Amino acid sequence: MPFLAATQYKFYVDGQDPKTEAFYHDICDRVGLPFDEFSQTFTSQRARVAVSQDFALCRQWGVRSFPTLLLERHGEISLLSTGYVDSETLLNRLSAQLPPVAEHTTE
């Protein structure tokens, strides 16, 4: 989580570009990840394919901005939120998509 938190901060607060390899150098240093290893993975063909597949799924699902929260049930995708929503709104939307939960009894 420290890596993700630092990445989010650097992107959203500092306005830096996470598409560049250099963006991650100080983050790797802070979390104790050897930058050379990170760099090899970041620039690998496998990573490029994975990112391309993720973006294709986003287009297929209609994701156009971040954050977007989707719910998948029985192979169907439902949009819960695009952009910020408060927790009450999100829970109401989620409740509307899911069947009621039966109370569990233990004997």
PDB file of N, CA and C in Angstrom:
ATOM      1  N   MET A   1       0.798  -1.204   0.000  1.00  0.00           N
ATOM      2  CA  MET A   1       0.000   0.000   0.000  1.00  0.00           C
ATOM      3  C   MET A   1       0.845   1.275   0.000  1.00  0.00           C
ATOM      4  N   PRO A   2       2.013   1.285   0.637  1.00  0.00           N
ATOM      5  CA  PRO A   2       2.811   2.516   0.582  1.00  0.00           C
ATOM      6  C   PRO A   2       3.184   2.909  -0.855  1.00  0.00           C
ATOM      7  N   PHE A   3       3.446   1.923  -1.705  1.00  0.00           N
ATOM      8  CA  PHE A   3       3.786   2.213  -3.099  1.00  0.00           C
ATOM      9  C   PHE A   3       2.602   2.874  -3.789  1.00  0.00           C
ATOM     10  N   LEU A   4       1.425   2.306  -3.629  1.00  0.00           N
ATOM     11  CA  LEU A   4       0.220   2.861  -4.250  1.00  0.00           C
ATOM     12  C   LEU A   4      -0.086   4.252  -3.711  1.00  0.00           C
ATOM     13  N   ALA A   5       0.010   4.424  -2.404  1.00  0.00           N
ATOM     14  CA  ALA A   5      -0.271   5.734  -1.802  1.00  0.00           C
ATOM     15  C   ALA A   5       0.680   6.797  -2.348  1.00  0.00           C
ATOM     16  N   ALA A   6       1.952   6.463  -2.438  1.00  0.00           N
ATOM     17  CA  ALA A   6       2.936   7.419  -2.958  1.00  0.00           C
ATOM     18  C   ALA A   6       2.675   7.731  -4.430  1.00  0.00           C
ATOM     19  N   THR A   7       2.268   6.725  -5.185  1.00  0.00           N
ATOM     20  CA  THR A   7       1.959   6.918  -6.601  1.00  0.00           C
ATOM     21  C   THR A   7       0.757   7.853  -6.753  1.00  0.00           C
ATOM     22  N   GLN A   8      -0.295   7.604  -5.994  1.00  0.00           N
ATOM     23  CA  GLN A   8      -1.491   8.441  -6.057  1.00  0.00           C
ATOM     24  C   GLN A   8      -1.173   9.886  -5.673  1.00  0.00           C
ATOM     25  N   TYR A   9      -0.383  10.063  -4.622  1.00  0.00           N
ATOM     26  CA  TYR A   9      -0.032  11.404  -4.170  1.00  0.00           C
ATOM     27  C   TYR A   9       0.748  12.150  -5.255  1.00  0.00           C
ATOM     28  N   LYS A  10       1.736  11.466  -5.786  1.00  0.00           N
ATOM     29  CA  LYS A  10       2.594  12.101  -6.797  1.00  0.00           C
ATOM     30  C   LYS A  10       1.795  12.473  -8.057  1.00  0.00           C
ATOM     31  N   PHE A  11       0.820  11.662  -8.390  1.00  0.00           N
ATOM     32  CA  PHE A  11      -0.002  11.937  -9.567  1.00  0.00           C
ATOM     33  C   PHE A  11      -1.043  13.023  -9.286  1.00  0.00           C
ATOM     34  N   TYR A  12      -1.864  12.815  -8.254  1.00  0.00           N
ATOM     35  CA  TYR A  12      -2.989  13.709  -8.020  1.00  0.00           C
ATOM     36  C   TYR A  12      -2.612  15.015  -7.329  1.00  0.00           C
ATOM     37  N   VAL A  13      -1.651  14.981  -6.422  1.00  0.00           N
ATOM     38  CA  VAL A  13      -1.288  16.195  -5.694  1.00  0.00           C
ATOM     39  C   VAL A  13      -0.166  16.950  -6.397  1.00  0.00           C
ATOM     40  N   ASP A  14       0.888  16.209  -6.769  1.00  0.00           N
ATOM     41  CA  ASP A  14       2.037  16.858  -7.397  1.00  0.00           C
ATOM     42  C   ASP A  14       1.873  17.048  -8.901  1.00  0.00           C
ATOM     43  N   GLY A  15       0.894  16.358  -9.492  1.00  0.00           N
ATOM     44  CA  GLY A  15       0.621  16.520 -10.914  1.00  0.00           C
ATOM     45  C   GLY A  15       1.698  15.957 -11.832  1.00  0.00           C
ATOM     46  N   GLN A  16       2.406  14.938 -11.361  1.00  0.00           N
ATOM     47  CA  GLN A  16       3.459  14.339 -12.185  1.00  0.00           C
ATOM     48  C   GLN A  16       2.902  13.186 -13.018  1.00  0.00           C
ATOM     49  N   ASP A  17       3.640  12.813 -14.057  1.00  0.00           N
ATOM     50  CA  ASP A  17       3.180  11.850 -15.054  1.00  0.00           C
ATOM     51  C   ASP A  17       3.602  10.420 -14.725  1.00  0.00           C
ATOM     52  N   PRO A  18       2.656   9.555 -14.343  1.00  0.00           N
ATOM     53  CA  PRO A  18       3.004   8.181 -13.978  1.00  0.00           C
ATOM     54  C   PRO A  18       3.315   7.270 -15.169  1.00  0.00           C
ATOM     55  N   LYS A  19       3.232   7.812 -16.379  1.00  0.00           N
ATOM     56  CA  LYS A  19       3.551   6.991 -17.548  1.00  0.00           C
ATOM     57  C   LYS A  19       5.051   6.904 -17.786  1.00  0.00           C
ATOM     58  N   THR A  20       5.813   7.731 -17.084  1.00  0.00           N
ATOM     59  CA  THR A  20       7.263   7.715 -17.267  1.00  0.00           C
ATOM     60  C   THR A  20       7.923   6.864 -16.197  1.00  0.00           C
ATOM     61  N   GLU A  21       8.948   6.187 -16.594  1.00  0.00           N
ATOM     62  CA  GLU A  21       9.697   5.326 -15.689  1.00  0.00           C
ATOM     63  C   GLU A  21      10.297   6.116 -14.528  1.00  0.00           C
ATOM     64  N   ALA A  22      10.826   7.298 -14.814  1.00  0.00           N
ATOM     65  CA  ALA A  22      11.487   8.116 -13.798  1.00  0.00           C
ATOM     66  C   ALA A  22      10.536   8.520 -12.666  1.00  0.00           C
ATOM     67  N   PHE A  23       9.256   8.601 -12.956  1.00  0.00           N
ATOM     68  CA  PHE A  23       8.244   8.940 -11.955  1.00  0.00           C
ATOM     69  C   PHE A  23       8.368   8.057 -10.724  1.00  0.00           C
ATOM     70  N   TYR A  24       8.735   6.810 -10.901  1.00  0.00           N
ATOM     71  CA  TYR A  24       8.712   5.819  -9.825  1.00  0.00           C
ATOM     72  C   TYR A  24      10.037   5.680  -9.070  1.00  0.00           C
ATOM     73  N   HIS A  25      11.079   6.362  -9.517  1.00  0.00           N
ATOM     74  CA  HIS A  25      12.405   6.149  -8.921  1.00  0.00           C
ATOM     75  C   HIS A  25      12.419   6.434  -7.423  1.00  0.00           C
ATOM     76  N   ASP A  26      11.972   7.604  -7.011  1.00  0.00           N
ATOM     77  CA  ASP A  26      11.997   7.917  -5.578  1.00  0.00           C
ATOM     78  C   ASP A  26      10.979   7.092  -4.793  1.00  0.00           C
ATOM     79  N   ILE A  27       9.887   6.700  -5.431  1.00  0.00           N
ATOM     80  CA  ILE A  27       8.905   5.846  -4.751  1.00  0.00           C
ATOM     81  C   ILE A  27       9.538   4.489  -4.438  1.00  0.00           C
ATOM     82  N   CYS A  28      10.229   3.924  -5.406  1.00  0.00           N
ATOM     83  CA  CYS A  28      10.920   2.653  -5.174  1.00  0.00           C
ATOM     84  C   CYS A  28      11.915   2.780  -4.035  1.00  0.00           C
ATOM     85  N   ASP A  29      12.669   3.877  -4.022  1.00  0.00           N
ATOM     86  CA  ASP A  29      13.638   4.100  -2.938  1.00  0.00           C
ATOM     87  C   ASP A  29      12.944   4.128  -1.581  1.00  0.00           C
ATOM     88  N   ARG A  30      11.815   4.826  -1.501  1.00  0.00           N
ATOM     89  CA  ARG A  30      11.094   4.964  -0.223  1.00  0.00           C
ATOM     90  C   ARG A  30      10.543   3.645   0.296  1.00  0.00           C
ATOM     91  N   VAL A  31      10.104   2.782  -0.604  1.00  0.00           N
ATOM     92  CA  VAL A  31       9.487   1.525  -0.155  1.00  0.00           C
ATOM     93  C   VAL A  31      10.455   0.345  -0.185  1.00  0.00           C
ATOM     94  N   GLY A  32      11.701   0.601  -0.564  1.00  0.00           N
ATOM     95  CA  GLY A  32      12.713  -0.455  -0.542  1.00  0.00           C
ATOM     96  C   GLY A  32      12.643  -1.423  -1.707  1.00  0.00           C
ATOM     97  N   LEU A  33      12.107  -0.978  -2.826  1.00  0.00           N
ATOM     98  CA  LEU A  33      12.016  -1.805  -4.025  1.00  0.00           C
ATOM     99  C   LEU A  33      13.152  -1.416  -4.959  1.00  0.00           C
ATOM    100  N   PRO A  34      14.014  -2.362  -5.330  1.00  0.00           N
ATOM    101  CA  PRO A  34      15.105  -2.018  -6.243  1.00  0.00           C
ATOM    102  C   PRO A  34      14.556  -1.464  -7.557  1.00  0.00           C
ATOM    103  N   PHE A  35      14.964  -0.243  -7.892  1.00  0.00           N
ATOM    104  CA  PHE A  35      14.435   0.419  -9.083  1.00  0.00           C
ATOM    105  C   PHE A  35      14.764  -0.362 -10.352  1.00  0.00           C
ATOM    106  N   ASP A  36      15.924  -0.984 -10.417  1.00  0.00           N
ATOM    107  CA  ASP A  36      16.285  -1.754 -11.613  1.00  0.00           C
ATOM    108  C   ASP A  36      15.280  -2.871 -11.867  1.00  0.00           C
ATOM    109  N   GLU A  37      14.868  -3.565 -10.799  1.00  0.00           N
ATOM    110  CA  GLU A  37      13.877  -4.635 -10.954  1.00  0.00           C
ATOM    111  C   GLU A  37      12.528  -4.056 -11.389  1.00  0.00           C
ATOM    112  N   PHE A  38      12.138  -2.955 -10.735  1.00  0.00           N
ATOM    113  CA  PHE A  38      10.884  -2.312 -11.106  1.00  0.00           C
ATOM    114  C   PHE A  38      10.919  -1.881 -12.569  1.00  0.00           C
ATOM    115  N   SER A  39      12.024  -1.263 -12.970  1.00  0.00           N
ATOM    116  CA  SER A  39      12.168  -0.753 -14.325  1.00  0.00           C
ATOM    117  C   SER A  39      12.057  -1.864 -15.365  1.00  0.00           C
ATOM    118  N   GLN A  40      12.654  -3.007 -15.085  1.00  0.00           N
ATOM    119  CA  GLN A  40      12.574  -4.135 -16.028  1.00  0.00           C
ATOM    120  C   GLN A  40      11.133  -4.587 -16.212  1.00  0.00           C
ATOM    121  N   THR A  41      10.400  -4.644 -15.118  1.00  0.00           N
ATOM    122  CA  THR A  41       8.995  -5.046 -15.204  1.00  0.00           C
ATOM    123  C   THR A  41       8.157  -3.966 -15.878  1.00  0.00           C
ATOM    124  N   PHE A  42       8.371  -2.714 -15.495  1.00  0.00           N
ATOM    125  CA  PHE A  42       7.607  -1.579 -16.018  1.00  0.00           C
ATOM    126  C   PHE A  42       7.731  -1.459 -17.533  1.00  0.00           C
ATOM    127  N   THR A  43       8.907  -1.747 -18.061  1.00  0.00           N
ATOM    128  CA  THR A  43       9.150  -1.589 -19.498  1.00  0.00           C
ATOM    129  C   THR A  43       9.004  -2.893 -20.284  1.00  0.00           C
ATOM    130  N   SER A  44       8.583  -3.951 -19.611  1.00  0.00           N
ATOM    131  CA  SER A  44       8.500  -5.258 -20.277  1.00  0.00           C
ATOM    132  C   SER A  44       7.300  -5.341 -21.226  1.00  0.00           C
ATOM    133  N   GLN A  45       7.411  -6.234 -22.180  1.00  0.00           N
ATOM    134  CA  GLN A  45       6.309  -6.493 -23.111  1.00  0.00           C
ATOM    135  C   GLN A  45       5.090  -7.025 -22.357  1.00  0.00           C
ATOM    136  N   ARG A  46       5.333  -7.841 -21.357  1.00  0.00           N
ATOM    137  CA  ARG A  46       4.231  -8.403 -20.557  1.00  0.00           C
ATOM    138  C   ARG A  46       3.420  -7.283 -19.895  1.00  0.00           C
ATOM    139  N   ALA A  47       4.123  -6.280 -19.352  1.00  0.00           N
ATOM    140  CA  ALA A  47       3.426  -5.153 -18.721  1.00  0.00           C
ATOM    141  C   ALA A  47       2.647  -4.348 -19.751  1.00  0.00           C
ATOM    142  N   ARG A  48       3.246  -4.127 -20.920  1.00  0.00           N
ATOM    143  CA  ARG A  48       2.547  -3.375 -21.973  1.00  0.00           C
ATOM    144  C   ARG A  48       1.261  -4.078 -22.397  1.00  0.00           C
ATOM    145  N   VAL A  49       1.334  -5.397 -22.550  1.00  0.00           N
ATOM    146  CA  VAL A  49       0.149  -6.167 -22.933  1.00  0.00           C
ATOM    147  C   VAL A  49      -0.906  -6.092 -21.840  1.00  0.00           C
ATOM    148  N   ALA A  50      -0.489  -6.237 -20.580  1.00  0.00           N
ATOM    149  CA  ALA A  50      -1.441  -6.186 -19.465  1.00  0.00           C
ATOM    150  C   ALA A  50      -2.143  -4.830 -19.400  1.00  0.00           C
ATOM    151  N   VAL A  51      -1.397  -3.759 -19.565  1.00  0.00           N
ATOM    152  CA  VAL A  51      -1.987  -2.412 -19.540  1.00  0.00           C
ATOM    153  C   VAL A  51      -2.946  -2.238 -20.709  1.00  0.00           C
ATOM    154  N   SER A  52      -2.554  -2.699 -21.876  1.00  0.00           N
ATOM    155  CA  SER A  52      -3.411  -2.598 -23.052  1.00  0.00           C
ATOM    156  C   SER A  52      -4.715  -3.360 -22.833  1.00  0.00           C
ATOM    157  N   GLN A  53      -4.636  -4.539 -22.239  1.00  0.00           N
ATOM    158  CA  GLN A  53      -5.837  -5.321 -21.955  1.00  0.00           C
ATOM    159  C   GLN A  53      -6.734  -4.619 -20.930  1.00  0.00           C
ATOM    160  N   ASP A  54      -6.119  -4.022 -19.904  1.00  0.00           N
ATOM    161  CA  ASP A  54      -6.905  -3.296 -18.907  1.00  0.00           C
ATOM    162  C   ASP A  54      -7.634  -2.108 -19.524  1.00  0.00           C
ATOM    163  N   PHE A  55      -6.952  -1.359 -20.387  1.00  0.00           N
ATOM    164  CA  PHE A  55      -7.602  -0.224 -21.036  1.00  0.00           C
ATOM    165  C   PHE A  55      -8.718  -0.685 -21.968  1.00  0.00           C
ATOM    166  N   ALA A  56      -8.537  -1.816 -22.631  1.00  0.00           N
ATOM    167  CA  ALA A  56      -9.589  -2.352 -23.498  1.00  0.00           C
ATOM    168  C   ALA A  56     -10.822  -2.719 -22.673  1.00  0.00           C
ATOM    169  N   LEU A  57     -10.613  -3.325 -21.512  1.00  0.00           N
ATOM    170  CA  LEU A  57     -11.741  -3.646 -20.625  1.00  0.00           C
ATOM    171  C   LEU A  57     -12.439  -2.371 -20.168  1.00  0.00           C
ATOM    172  N   CYS A  58     -11.670  -1.364 -19.818  1.00  0.00           N
ATOM    173  CA  CYS A  58     -12.272  -0.087 -19.405  1.00  0.00           C
ATOM    174  C   CYS A  58     -13.154   0.486 -20.505  1.00  0.00           C
ATOM    175  N   ARG A  59     -12.668   0.452 -21.739  1.00  0.00           N
ATOM    176  CA  ARG A  59     -13.479   0.947 -22.862  1.00  0.00           C
ATOM    177  C   ARG A  59     -14.742   0.101 -23.018  1.00  0.00           C
ATOM    178  N   GLN A  60     -14.584  -1.213 -22.910  1.00  0.00           N
ATOM    179  CA  GLN A  60     -15.728  -2.127 -23.048  1.00  0.00           C
ATOM    180  C   GLN A  60     -16.781  -1.846 -21.976  1.00  0.00           C
ATOM    181  N   TRP A  61     -16.354  -1.540 -20.776  1.00  0.00           N
ATOM    182  CA  TRP A  61     -17.263  -1.302 -19.660  1.00  0.00           C
ATOM    183  C   TRP A  61     -17.772   0.133 -19.605  1.00  0.00           C
ATOM    184  N   GLY A  62     -17.264   0.985 -20.488  1.00  0.00           N
ATOM    185  CA  GLY A  62     -17.719   2.367 -20.501  1.00  0.00           C
ATOM    186  C   GLY A  62     -17.036   3.274 -19.489  1.00  0.00           C
ATOM    187  N   VAL A  63     -15.913   2.847 -18.956  1.00  0.00           N
ATOM    188  CA  VAL A  63     -15.171   3.671 -17.998  1.00  0.00           C
ATOM    189  C   VAL A  63     -14.501   4.799 -18.767  1.00  0.00           C
ATOM    190  N   ARG A  64     -14.807   6.027 -18.357  1.00  0.00           N
ATOM    191  CA  ARG A  64     -14.250   7.186 -19.036  1.00  0.00           C
ATOM    192  C   ARG A  64     -13.471   8.103 -18.100  1.00  0.00           C
ATOM    193  N   SER A  65     -13.579   7.856 -16.791  1.00  0.00           N
ATOM    194  CA  SER A  65     -12.855   8.690 -15.835  1.00  0.00           C
ATOM    195  C   SER A  65     -12.577   7.878 -14.574  1.00  0.00           C
ATOM    196  N   PHE A  66     -11.747   8.446 -13.743  1.00  0.00           N
ATOM    197  CA  PHE A  66     -11.368   7.781 -12.505  1.00  0.00           C
ATOM    198  C   PHE A  66     -11.668   8.712 -11.336  1.00  0.00           C
ATOM    199  N   PRO A  67     -12.125   8.185 -10.229  1.00  0.00           N
ATOM    200  CA  PRO A  67     -12.423   6.777 -10.027  1.00  0.00           C
ATOM    201  C   PRO A  67     -13.781   6.399 -10.613  1.00  0.00           C
ATOM    202  N   THR A  68     -13.891   5.170 -11.020  1.00  0.00           N
ATOM    203  CA  THR A  68     -15.148   4.575 -11.447  1.00  0.00           C
ATOM    204  C   THR A  68     -15.294   3.274 -10.687  1.00  0.00           C
ATOM    205  N   LEU A  69     -16.471   3.034 -10.158  1.00  0.00           N
ATOM    206  CA  LEU A  69     -16.728   1.806  -9.412  1.00  0.00           C
ATOM    207  C   LEU A  69     -17.831   1.027 -10.122  1.00  0.00           C
ATOM    208  N   LEU A  70     -17.501  -0.215 -10.484  1.00  0.00           N
ATOM    209  CA  LEU A  70     -18.441  -1.101 -11.174  1.00  0.00           C
ATOM    210  C   LEU A  70     -18.752  -2.291 -10.284  1.00  0.00           C
ATOM    211  N   LEU A  71     -19.903  -2.867 -10.497  1.00  0.00           N
ATOM    212  CA  LEU A  71     -20.295  -4.094  -9.808  1.00  0.00           C
ATOM    213  C   LEU A  71     -20.526  -5.162 -10.863  1.00  0.00           C
ATOM    214  N   GLU A  72     -19.883  -6.304 -10.686  1.00  0.00           N
ATOM    215  CA  GLU A  72     -20.117  -7.426 -11.586  1.00  0.00           C
ATOM    216  C   GLU A  72     -20.882  -8.503 -10.830  1.00  0.00           C
ATOM    217  N   ARG A  73     -22.019  -8.861 -11.396  1.00  0.00           N
ATOM    218  CA  ARG A  73     -22.843  -9.943 -10.831  1.00  0.00           C
ATOM    219  C   ARG A  73     -23.328 -10.812 -11.973  1.00  0.00           C
ATOM    220  N   HIS A  74     -23.013 -12.095 -11.883  1.00  0.00           N
ATOM    221  CA  HIS A  74     -23.475 -13.057 -12.875  1.00  0.00           C
ATOM    222  C   HIS A  74     -23.095 -12.641 -14.296  1.00  0.00           C
ATOM    223  N   GLY A  75     -21.888 -12.095 -14.432  1.00  0.00           N
ATOM    224  CA  GLY A  75     -21.399 -11.699 -15.741  1.00  0.00           C
ATOM    225  C   GLY A  75     -21.919 -10.364 -16.252  1.00  0.00           C
ATOM    226  N   GLU A  76     -22.764  -9.702 -15.486  1.00  0.00           N
ATOM    227  CA  GLU A  76     -23.317  -8.394 -15.862  1.00  0.00           C
ATOM    228  C   GLU A  76     -22.579  -7.295 -15.110  1.00  0.00           C
ATOM    229  N   ILE A  77     -22.283  -6.212 -15.790  1.00  0.00           N
ATOM    230  CA  ILE A  77     -21.584  -5.068 -15.198  1.00  0.00           C
ATOM    231  C   ILE A  77     -22.574  -3.937 -14.971  1.00  0.00           C
ATOM    232  N   SER A  78     -22.581  -3.396 -13.752  1.00  0.00           N
ATOM    233  CA  SER A  78     -23.419  -2.234 -13.421  1.00  0.00           C
ATOM    234  C   SER A  78     -22.521  -1.116 -12.917  1.00  0.00           C
ATOM    235  N   LEU A  79     -22.803   0.092 -13.349  1.00  0.00           N
ATOM    236  CA  LEU A  79     -22.064   1.264 -12.905  1.00  0.00           C
ATOM    237  C   LEU A  79     -22.610   1.718 -11.556  1.00  0.00           C
ATOM    238  N   LEU A  80     -21.718   1.809 -10.560  1.00  0.00           N
ATOM    239  CA  LEU A  80     -22.116   2.320  -9.252  1.00  0.00           C
ATOM    240  C   LEU A  80     -21.748   3.790  -9.092  1.00  0.00           C
ATOM    241  N   SER A  81     -20.592   4.176  -9.612  1.00  0.00           N
ATOM    242  CA  SER A  81     -20.214   5.586  -9.505  1.00  0.00           C
ATOM    243  C   SER A  81     -19.124   5.937 -10.503  1.00  0.00           C
ATOM    244  N   THR A  82     -19.180   7.170 -10.946  1.00  0.00           N
ATOM    245  CA  THR A  82     -18.118   7.777 -11.738  1.00  0.00           C
ATOM    246  C   THR A  82     -17.756   9.054 -11.006  1.00  0.00           C
ATOM    247  N   GLY A  83     -16.495   9.164 -10.609  1.00  0.00           N
ATOM    248  CA  GLY A  83     -16.087  10.305  -9.806  1.00  0.00           C
ATOM    249  C   GLY A  83     -16.469  10.081  -8.349  1.00  0.00           C
ATOM    250  N   TYR A  84     -16.340  11.119  -7.574  1.00  0.00           N
ATOM    251  CA  TYR A  84     -16.605  11.023  -6.139  1.00  0.00           C
ATOM    252  C   TYR A  84     -18.092  10.902  -5.854  1.00  0.00           C
ATOM    253  N   VAL A  85     -18.432   9.993  -4.949  1.00  0.00           N
ATOM    254  CA  VAL A  85     -19.759   9.945  -4.345  1.00  0.00           C
ATOM    255  C   VAL A  85     -19.562   9.671  -2.862  1.00  0.00           C
ATOM    256  N   ASP A  86     -20.448  10.196  -2.056  1.00  0.00           N
ATOM    257  CA  ASP A  86     -20.324   9.958  -0.620  1.00  0.00           C
ATOM    258  C   ASP A  86     -20.734   8.521  -0.293  1.00  0.00           C
ATOM    259  N   SER A  87     -20.360   8.064   0.874  1.00  0.00           N
ATOM    260  CA  SER A  87     -20.583   6.659   1.246  1.00  0.00           C
ATOM    261  C   SER A  87     -22.059   6.303   1.302  1.00  0.00           C
ATOM    262  N   GLU A  88     -22.903   7.211   1.746  1.00  0.00           N
ATOM    263  CA  GLU A  88     -24.333   6.915   1.824  1.00  0.00           C
ATOM    264  C   GLU A  88     -24.916   6.672   0.431  1.00  0.00           C
ATOM    265  N   THR A  89     -24.559   7.518  -0.506  1.00  0.00           N
ATOM    266  CA  THR A  89     -25.027   7.362  -1.885  1.00  0.00           C
ATOM    267  C   THR A  89     -24.533   6.052  -2.472  1.00  0.00           C
ATOM    268  N   LEU A  90     -23.266   5.763  -2.244  1.00  0.00           N
ATOM    269  CA  LEU A  90     -22.689   4.529  -2.769  1.00  0.00           C
ATOM    270  C   LEU A  90     -23.375   3.300  -2.171  1.00  0.00           C
ATOM    271  N   LEU A  91     -23.610   3.300  -0.870  1.00  0.00           N
ATOM    272  CA  LEU A  91     -24.296   2.168  -0.240  1.00  0.00           C
ATOM    273  C   LEU A  91     -25.719   2.019  -0.758  1.00  0.00           C
ATOM    274  N   ASN A  92     -26.415   3.129  -0.984  1.00  0.00           N
ATOM    275  CA  ASN A  92     -27.772   3.066  -1.543  1.00  0.00           C
ATOM    276  C   ASN A  92     -27.765   2.458  -2.942  1.00  0.00           C
ATOM    277  N   ARG A  93     -26.802   2.873  -3.758  1.00  0.00           N
ATOM    278  CA  ARG A  93     -26.705   2.323  -5.113  1.00  0.00           C
ATOM    279  C   ARG A  93     -26.365   0.834  -5.074  1.00  0.00           C
ATOM    280  N   LEU A  94     -25.472   0.475  -4.185  1.00  0.00           N
ATOM    281  CA  LEU A  94     -25.093  -0.934  -4.052  1.00  0.00           C
ATOM    282  C   LEU A  94     -26.275  -1.765  -3.562  1.00  0.00           C
ATOM    283  N   SER A  95     -26.985  -1.262  -2.589  1.00  0.00           N
ATOM    284  CA  SER A  95     -28.161  -1.977  -2.067  1.00  0.00           C
ATOM    285  C   SER A  95     -29.225  -2.171  -3.139  1.00  0.00           C
ATOM    286  N   ALA A  96     -29.368  -1.193  -4.011  1.00  0.00           N
ATOM    287  CA  ALA A  96     -30.361  -1.292  -5.077  1.00  0.00           C
ATOM    288  C   ALA A  96     -29.981  -2.374  -6.090  1.00  0.00           C
ATOM    289  N   GLN A  97     -28.705  -2.689  -6.198  1.00  0.00           N
ATOM    290  CA  GLN A  97     -28.235  -3.682  -7.170  1.00  0.00           C
ATOM    291  C   GLN A  97     -28.204  -5.103  -6.614  1.00  0.00           C
ATOM    292  N   LEU A  98     -28.153  -5.229  -5.296  1.00  0.00           N
ATOM    293  CA  LEU A  98     -27.995  -6.550  -4.682  1.00  0.00           C
ATOM    294  C   LEU A  98     -29.282  -7.009  -4.013  1.00  0.00           C
ATOM    295  N   PRO A  99     -29.510  -8.320  -4.003  1.00  0.00           N
ATOM    296  CA  PRO A  99     -30.685  -8.820  -3.290  1.00  0.00           C
ATOM    297  C   PRO A  99     -30.464  -8.674  -1.788  1.00  0.00           C
ATOM    298  N   PRO A 100     -31.549  -8.608  -1.035  1.00  0.00           N
ATOM    299  CA  PRO A 100     -31.407  -8.508   0.424  1.00  0.00           C
ATOM    300  C   PRO A 100     -30.638  -9.710   0.966  1.00  0.00           C
ATOM    301  N   VAL A 101     -29.889  -9.471   2.003  1.00  0.00           N
ATOM    302  CA  VAL A 101     -29.117 -10.539   2.637  1.00  0.00           C
ATOM    303  C   VAL A 101     -29.992 -11.155   3.717  1.00  0.00           C
ATOM    304  N   ALA A 102     -30.171 -12.469   3.643  1.00  0.00           N
ATOM    305  CA  ALA A 102     -30.950 -13.176   4.654  1.00  0.00           C
ATOM    306  C   ALA A 102     -30.167 -13.178   5.957  1.00  0.00           C
ATOM    307  N   GLU A 103     -30.900 -13.055   7.035  1.00  0.00           N
ATOM    308  CA  GLU A 103     -30.229 -13.097   8.334  1.00  0.00           C
ATOM    309  C   GLU A 103     -29.730 -14.510   8.577  1.00  0.00           C
ATOM    310  N   HIS A 104     -28.529 -14.587   9.102  1.00  0.00           N
ATOM    311  CA  HIS A 104     -27.937 -15.882   9.417  1.00  0.00           C
ATOM    312  C   HIS A 104     -28.207 -16.207  10.878  1.00  0.00           C
ATOM    313  N   THR A 105     -28.635 -17.422  11.107  1.00  0.00           N
ATOM    314  CA  THR A 105     -28.830 -17.863  12.496  1.00  0.00           C
ATOM    315  C   THR A 105     -27.848 -18.967  12.785  1.00  0.00           C
ATOM    316  N   THR A 106     -27.343 -18.971  13.976  1.00  0.00           N
ATOM    317  CA  THR A 106     -26.435 -20.042  14.399  1.00  0.00           C
ATOM    318  C   THR A 106     -27.083 -20.780  15.543  1.00  0.00           C
ATOM    319  N   GLU A 107     -26.913 -22.057  15.518  1.00  0.00           N
ATOM    320  CA  GLU A 107     -27.507 -22.864  16.579  1.00  0.00           C
ATOM    321  C   GLU A 107     -26.436 -23.524  17.368  1.00  0.00           C
TER     322      GLU A 107
END
